[in-house]
Coordinates of C-alpha atoms in Angstrom, one line a residue:
M93 CA -0.1 0.0 -0.1
V94 CA 1.2 3.4 0.0
V95 CA 1.1 6.9 1.2
A96 CA -1.0 7.5 4.2
A97 CA -1.2 5.3 7.1
S98 CA -0.6 1.8 6.2
V99 CA 0.3 -0.5 3.4
V100 CA 0.8 -3.7 2.4
V101 CA 3.1 -5.3 0.0
A102 CA 1.3 -7.3 -2.3
V103 CA 1.5 -10.9 -1.9
G104 CA -0.9 -10.5 0.2
T105 CA -1.6 -7.3 2.1
A106 CA -0.1 -5.2 4.1
T107 CA 1.3 -8.2 5.1
G108 CA 4.2 -10.5 4.7
M109 CA 2.1 -13.2 3.8
I110 CA 2.4 -16.6 2.8
S111 CA 0.7 -16.5 -0.2
A112 CA -1.4 -19.3 -1.4
L113 CA -0.6 -19.5 -5.1
E114 CA -1.2 -21.8 -7.9
D115 CA 1.9 -23.7 -7.7
G116 CA 0.7 -27.1 -8.3
T117 CA 0.8 -28.2 -4.5
G118 CA -2.5 -26.9 -3.5
S119 CA -1.0 -25.3 -0.4
D120 CA 0.8 -22.2 0.4
E121 CA 0.7 -21.0 4.0
A122 CA 2.5 -20.9 7.2
R123 CA 3.8 -24.0 8.6
P124 CA 2.5 -26.3 11.3
D125 CA 5.3 -27.5 13.3
T126 CA 5.5 -27.7 17.0
T127 CA 3.0 -26.5 19.3
H128 CA 5.1 -26.1 22.2
S129 CA 6.6 -22.7 23.2
P130 CA 9.8 -21.8 21.8
S131 CA 12.6 -21.9 24.3
L132 CA 14.2 -18.3 25.1
E133 CA 17.9 -19.4 25.4
T134 CA 20.6 -17.1 24.9
L135 CA 20.7 -15.7 21.6
P136 CA 24.0 -16.2 19.5
V137 CA 26.1 -13.2 18.6
V138 CA 24.4 -11.9 15.3
P139 CA 26.4 -13.4 12.6
P140 CA 27.1 -11.8 9.2
P141 CA 24.6 -12.4 6.3
S142 CA 25.8 -15.8 4.4
A143 CA 25.6 -16.8 1.0
S144 CA 22.6 -19.3 1.9
E145 CA 20.5 -16.4 2.7
S146 CA 17.3 -16.6 0.8
A147 CA 16.3 -13.3 -1.0
S148 CA 14.6 -15.3 -4.1
P149 CA 11.1 -16.4 -3.4
S150 CA 10.0 -19.5 -3.0
P151 CA 7.7 -21.5 -5.2
S152 CA 4.7 -20.7 -3.3
A153 CA 5.3 -17.1 -2.9
T154 CA 3.6 -14.4 -5.2
P155 CA 5.5 -12.0 -6.3
T156 CA 4.1 -9.1 -4.3
L157 CA 3.2 -9.0 -0.7
K158 CA 1.1 -6.3 0.4
R159 CA 2.0 -4.5 3.3
M160 CA 0.5 -1.5 5.5
K161 CA 1.9 1.9 5.7
A162 CA 2.9 3.7 8.6
S163 CA 0.9 7.1 9.9
P164 CA 2.0 10.0 8.4
K165 CA 2.2 11.6 11.7
P166 CA 2.9 8.6 13.9
A167 CA 2.7 9.4 17.7
P168 CA 5.8 7.6 19.2
S169 CA 4.3 4.3 20.4
R170 CA 5.0 2.8 23.8
T171 CA 7.8 0.6 23.8
E172 CA 6.6 -3.3 23.8
R173 CA 9.3 -5.5 23.7
Q174 CA 7.9 -8.9 23.9
R175 CA 9.4 -11.9 22.4
P176 CA 7.3 -15.1 22.6
T177 CA 7.1 -16.1 26.0
T178 CA 3.6 -17.9 26.0
P179 CA 3.1 -21.3 24.2
A180 CA 1.6 -20.7 20.6
S181 CA -2.3 -21.5 20.8
T182 CA -2.8 -25.2 19.8
A183 CA -6.0 -24.1 18.1
L184 CA -4.5 -22.1 15.4
Y185 CA -3.2 -24.0 12.3
R186 CA 0.4 -24.0 11.0
H187 CA 0.5 -24.6 7.2
P188 CA 3.4 -26.8 6.4
D189 CA 4.5 -24.8 3.7
S190 CA 6.0 -21.3 3.6
Q191 CA 8.9 -19.5 2.7
V192 CA 10.6 -19.4 6.2
L193 CA 10.1 -23.1 6.5
D194 CA 11.9 -23.5 3.2
W195 CA 14.7 -21.6 4.4
V196 CA 15.0 -23.5 7.5
R197 CA 14.9 -26.8 5.8
D198 CA 17.4 -25.7 3.4
N199 CA 20.0 -24.0 6.0
A200 CA 20.3 -26.1 9.1
G201 CA 24.0 -25.3 9.5
D202 CA 23.3 -21.4 9.7
P203 CA 23.9 -19.9 13.0
R204 CA 20.6 -18.2 12.8
H205 CA 18.7 -21.6 12.2
G206 CA 17.6 -22.2 15.8
V207 CA 16.3 -18.9 16.5
I208 CA 14.2 -18.4 13.0
Q209 CA 13.0 -21.9 13.5
S210 CA 11.7 -21.6 17.1
R211 CA 10.6 -18.0 17.2
I212 CA 9.1 -17.7 13.5
A213 CA 8.7 -21.1 12.0
A214 CA 7.2 -22.8 14.7
Q215 CA 4.3 -20.2 14.8
P216 CA 0.9 -20.4 13.3
A217 CA 0.5 -17.9 10.6
A218 CA -2.0 -16.8 7.9
V219 CA -2.3 -18.2 4.4
W220 CA -2.8 -15.3 1.8
F221 CA -4.9 -15.9 -1.4
A222 CA -3.5 -12.9 -3.1
D223 CA -3.8 -14.0 -6.8
F224 CA -6.7 -13.7 -9.1
T225 CA -7.0 -17.5 -10.2
P226 CA -11.0 -18.2 -10.2
D227 CA -10.6 -21.8 -11.7
T228 CA -8.3 -23.0 -8.7
I229 CA -9.1 -21.0 -5.5
T230 CA -11.8 -23.3 -4.4
S231 CA -9.4 -26.3 -4.2
R232 CA -6.3 -24.2 -2.9
V233 CA -8.5 -22.9 -0.1
R234 CA -10.3 -26.2 0.6
A235 CA -6.7 -27.9 1.0
V236 CA -5.9 -25.3 3.7
T237 CA -9.3 -25.8 5.5
S238 CA -9.4 -29.6 5.2
G239 CA -5.7 -29.9 6.4
A240 CA -6.6 -27.6 9.4
A241 CA -9.7 -29.7 10.1
A242 CA -7.8 -32.9 10.0
Q243 CA -5.2 -31.5 12.9
G244 CA -8.5 -30.0 15.0
R245 CA -7.2 -26.6 14.2
V246 CA -8.4 -23.3 13.1
P247 CA -6.9 -22.0 10.0
L248 CA -6.5 -18.0 9.4
V249 CA -6.8 -17.2 5.8
V250 CA -6.6 -13.9 3.9
A251 CA -8.5 -13.0 1.0
Y252 CA -6.8 -10.2 -1.1
A253 CA -8.1 -10.1 -4.5
I254 CA -10.2 -6.6 -4.6
P255 CA -10.0 -4.7 -7.5
D256 CA -7.7 -1.3 -7.1
R257 CA -6.1 -2.6 -4.1
D258 CA -3.2 -0.9 -2.5
C259 CA -4.4 2.3 -4.9
G260 CA -2.0 1.1 -7.5
G261 CA 1.0 0.9 -5.2
A262 CA 3.6 -2.0 -4.3
S263 CA 0.6 -4.5 -3.8
Q264 CA -1.6 -3.6 -6.7
G265 CA -3.3 -6.3 -8.8
G266 CA -6.5 -8.3 -7.9
A267 CA -9.7 -8.9 -9.6
P268 CA -10.3 -7.0 -13.2
D269 CA -13.5 -5.5 -11.9
L270 CA -16.1 -6.1 -8.9
G271 CA -18.2 -8.6 -11.0
A272 CA -15.2 -10.8 -11.2
Y273 CA -14.5 -10.4 -7.5
D274 CA -17.7 -11.5 -6.6
D275 CA -17.4 -14.5 -8.6
W276 CA -13.7 -15.3 -7.1
I277 CA -15.5 -14.6 -3.5
D278 CA -18.0 -17.3 -4.2
R279 CA -15.4 -19.8 -5.6
F280 CA -13.3 -18.8 -2.5
A281 CA -16.3 -19.3 0.1
A282 CA -16.8 -22.8 -1.6
G283 CA -13.7 -23.9 -0.4
L284 CA -14.0 -22.8 3.5
G285 CA -15.5 -26.4 4.6
S286 CA -17.6 -26.6 7.5
G287 CA -15.1 -26.4 10.5
E288 CA -14.0 -23.2 12.4
V289 CA -12.0 -20.8 10.2
I290 CA -11.0 -17.0 10.5
V291 CA -11.2 -14.9 7.3
V292 CA -9.1 -11.5 7.2
L293 CA -11.1 -9.8 4.2
E294 CA -9.3 -7.9 2.1
P295 CA -6.5 -5.8 4.3
D296 CA -6.8 -2.0 3.3
S297 CA -9.7 -2.3 1.4
V298 CA -11.4 -0.1 3.8
A299 CA -8.9 1.8 5.5
Q300 CA -7.3 2.9 2.2
A301 CA -10.6 3.7 0.2
E302 CA -9.9 7.5 0.1
C303 CA -8.3 7.0 -3.2
L304 CA -11.5 5.9 -4.8
S305 CA -14.3 8.2 -5.8
D306 CA -17.4 8.3 -3.8
G307 CA -19.3 6.1 -6.4
E308 CA -16.3 3.7 -6.6
R309 CA -16.1 3.7 -2.7
A310 CA -19.8 2.8 -2.5
A311 CA -19.6 0.3 -5.0
R312 CA -16.7 -1.3 -3.2
F313 CA -18.3 -1.3 0.2
A314 CA -21.4 -3.0 -1.2
S315 CA -19.1 -5.9 -2.7
L316 CA -17.3 -6.2 0.7
A317 CA -20.6 -6.3 2.5
R318 CA -21.9 -9.0 -0.2
A319 CA -18.7 -11.0 0.3
G320 CA -19.0 -11.2 4.3
R321 CA -22.8 -12.6 4.0
V322 CA -21.6 -15.0 1.0
L323 CA -18.3 -16.5 3.3
K324 CA -20.7 -16.7 6.5
A325 CA -23.6 -18.3 4.3
A326 CA -21.2 -20.9 3.2
N327 CA -19.8 -21.8 6.3
P328 CA -21.7 -20.7 9.6
D329 CA -18.5 -21.2 11.6
A330 CA -16.4 -18.9 9.7
R331 CA -15.4 -15.9 11.4
V332 CA -15.2 -13.0 9.0
Y333 CA -13.3 -10.0 10.1
Y334 CA -13.1 -6.2 8.2
D335 CA -10.0 -4.0 7.7
A336 CA -9.8 -1.3 10.3
G337 CA -6.4 -0.1 9.4
H338 CA -4.5 0.7 12.5
S339 CA -4.2 3.1 15.5
G340 CA -2.0 5.6 13.6
W341 CA -4.2 6.1 11.0
H342 CA -7.9 7.2 10.6
A343 CA -9.8 8.4 13.6
A344 CA -12.0 5.8 15.1
G345 CA -15.2 7.2 14.1
K346 CA -14.3 7.7 10.4
Q347 CA -13.1 4.2 10.2
A348 CA -16.4 2.9 11.6
G349 CA -18.5 4.9 9.6
W350 CA -16.8 3.4 6.6
L351 CA -16.9 -0.3 8.0
R352 CA -20.6 -0.1 8.6
Q353 CA -21.1 0.9 4.8
A354 CA -19.0 -2.5 4.2
G355 CA -21.1 -4.6 6.2
A356 CA -18.9 -5.0 9.1
A357 CA -21.8 -4.2 11.9
S358 CA -23.9 -7.0 10.7
A359 CA -23.8 -10.1 12.3
A360 CA -25.0 -11.8 8.9
S361 CA -21.6 -10.7 7.3
S362 CA -19.1 -9.8 10.0
D363 CA -17.5 -11.2 13.4
G364 CA -15.6 -7.6 13.6
I365 CA -12.5 -6.2 12.6
F366 CA -8.9 -6.6 12.1
S367 CA -6.0 -4.0 12.8
N368 CA -2.2 -3.5 12.6
V369 CA -1.9 -6.0 9.5
S370 CA 1.9 -5.5 8.3
N371 CA 2.1 -2.7 10.6
F372 CA 4.1 -2.0 14.1
H373 CA 1.6 -0.3 16.3
T374 CA 1.9 -1.8 20.0
T375 CA -0.8 -4.1 21.1
A376 CA -2.0 -2.0 23.8
D377 CA -2.6 0.8 21.3
E378 CA -4.4 -1.4 18.9
I379 CA -6.5 -2.7 21.7
A380 CA -7.5 0.8 22.7
Y381 CA -8.2 1.7 18.9
D382 CA -10.3 -1.3 18.2
R383 CA -12.5 -1.0 21.1
Q384 CA -13.0 2.7 19.8
V385 CA -14.0 1.6 16.4
L386 CA -16.2 -1.1 17.7
D387 CA -18.1 1.1 20.0
A388 CA -18.3 3.7 17.2
L389 CA -19.4 0.7 15.0
G390 CA -22.4 -0.3 16.8
G391 CA -24.0 -3.9 15.8
P392 CA -23.9 -6.9 18.2
A393 CA -22.2 -7.2 21.4
S394 CA -20.4 -10.1 19.9
L395 CA -18.4 -8.4 17.4
G396 CA -14.5 -8.1 18.3
A397 CA -11.3 -7.8 16.8
V398 CA -8.0 -9.6 15.9
I399 CA -4.9 -7.7 15.8
D400 CA -1.5 -8.6 13.7
T401 CA 1.0 -8.8 16.6
S402 CA 3.9 -10.4 14.1
R403 CA 6.4 -7.1 14.2
N404 CA 4.9 -4.8 16.7
G405 CA 7.0 -5.8 19.8
N406 CA 9.0 -2.7 19.8
G407 CA 6.2 -0.5 18.6
A408 CA 5.9 1.8 15.5
P409 CA 9.3 3.5 14.4
A410 CA 9.1 7.5 15.5
D411 CA 9.6 8.4 12.1
G412 CA 6.6 6.6 10.4
E413 CA 8.9 4.3 8.4
W414 CA 7.0 1.3 7.1
C415 CA 9.3 -0.6 4.8
D416 CA 11.2 -3.0 6.7
P417 CA 12.3 -0.6 9.4
A418 CA 15.1 -1.4 11.7
G419 CA 14.7 -1.8 15.4
R420 CA 11.5 -3.6 15.2
A421 CA 10.8 -7.0 17.1
L422 CA 8.5 -10.1 17.2
G423 CA 5.4 -9.2 19.3
R424 CA 2.8 -11.5 21.1
T425 CA 2.4 -15.3 20.0
P426 CA -0.6 -16.0 18.0
T427 CA -3.5 -17.1 20.3
L428 CA -7.3 -17.1 20.3
S429 CA -7.2 -16.5 24.2
T430 CA -6.3 -12.9 24.7
G431 CA -8.2 -12.3 28.2
E432 CA -9.2 -8.8 27.0
A433 CA -12.6 -8.0 26.1
R434 CA -13.6 -7.8 22.6
I435 CA -10.2 -8.8 21.4
H436 CA -10.6 -12.1 20.0
G437 CA -7.1 -12.9 19.1
Y438 CA -3.6 -12.0 18.5
V439 CA -2.6 -13.4 15.1
W440 CA 0.5 -13.5 12.7
V441 CA -1.0 -12.1 9.5
K442 CA 2.3 -10.5 7.9
L443 CA 5.0 -13.4 8.4
P444 CA 8.0 -12.0 10.1
G445 CA 11.0 -11.9 7.7
E446 CA 9.1 -11.5 4.4
S447 CA 10.1 -8.3 3.1
D448 CA 8.3 -4.9 2.5
G449 CA 10.4 -4.2 -0.3
C450 CA 13.4 -2.6 1.4
K451 CA 15.2 -5.7 2.6
G452 CA 14.6 -7.4 -0.4
T453 CA 11.9 -8.0 -3.3
P454 CA 8.5 -7.3 -1.9
G455 CA 7.3 -10.7 -0.4
T456 CA 10.6 -12.4 -0.5
F457 CA 12.2 -14.1 2.8
S458 CA 15.3 -12.1 4.3
A459 CA 17.0 -14.5 6.9
S460 CA 18.8 -11.5 8.2
Y461 CA 15.6 -9.6 8.9
A462 CA 13.8 -12.6 10.2
Y463 CA 16.9 -12.8 12.5
D464 CA 16.7 -9.4 13.6
L465 CA 13.1 -9.1 14.4
A466 CA 13.6 -12.8 16.5
S467 CA 16.5 -11.4 18.3
S468 CA 15.6 -7.9 19.2

C-alpha cells in the first residue's frame, strides 16, 4: 500500500504473507510444526549474512506482498518489547509450506537457524490468497481448511483480490472488476468447509479507500458487504473480520463509518474487525483503538477484533517508516485466548522476515531481517 497510513506489500497485504498461489501443490501458508512454546535460550552473536540467505521467492510465494503503511504523523508508541514467552495456541493452524520453512529446511547449518526456526517458523500464521485465479481458488482454499480440520486446528486465511487494491501501489493487482471479484469470493467461500476458520477480508480495502471516488467507494463497500454474507452463508462457523487499518491512521469514528457501509456491523456478514496488518503499532494501542472503532461501529455485542502482532514488539518507528524498518521485534505469539474484552485474537498475518520491499524484493524472505526481528 502506499502513502498515508498503512500499506501492504502485495503478496497479500499489508502483509508479510504466506501466499497461497497456484504452484501445483495446492497449499501455500505458514507451516505447522511444533506447538510447544519456543525456548528463550541466550541468542548467539548476530552472524554476518551468509551466501545461503534466501532473497529469492519460494515456489509458493507470490511476486508481491502487501504491507500496510505507517501513519504520516505517527505518535511515538510505547515500547512493547515482547519476545514470544507464551506457548503458541494449539488451536491455530500452521500450514506446512512457507518461505521461512523452506529456509529452515535448507539452512540447518546457519547459526541463525535455531532462532528463526523456534521463534518464527514454529508459529501459526496466515495463509494469503492474493492471486486472481478463479479456476483454482476453491481447491486451494479447501486444501488449507481441510488440512487444519484434520489436525483439529483453526486456519487463518486472507482474501486479497479486491479490484484496485493498494491504490496502484506495491501490492496492486486483484480482480479486474467487482463482478469478477464477486465470482471469485463465491468460489473462495466454496472452499471454506464446515469447520471453524478465520477470514481476514481484504486488508486495506476499507482504510485505504480514500483513493476511490465516492461512487467507486460505495460500490467497493457494497461488494465487501456481499462478500461477508457469502462467506458466512457458505460456512456458519467462519469468522469474518473487516479492515480497520491501525491506530496511527484514521480516527475511530471515520473508520467505523466506512466499516458500517462495508457490512462490518451486521452479524450476517461480520464477526468484527482486524487491525495492524503488516504494521508495528503496539498491542496496547491497537486494543484501545479497536475498542473505540467497535463502540462507534455499533452492531451486536459479539463483534470483536483480531490484531496482527507479528512485528509490533517494539512499537512503530517514531519517523513513520513502514518498509522493513530497523529496530522492530516480534510481538505476542498467536493465540485466540487474549484475556481482553472484545479482542478475539492475536494473530500473525504478516509473516516475520518476509520483506516489505526494502530488505529484498517485496514478499520474499530475508533471513537477516527475520533474525533481527527474532533477536531484538
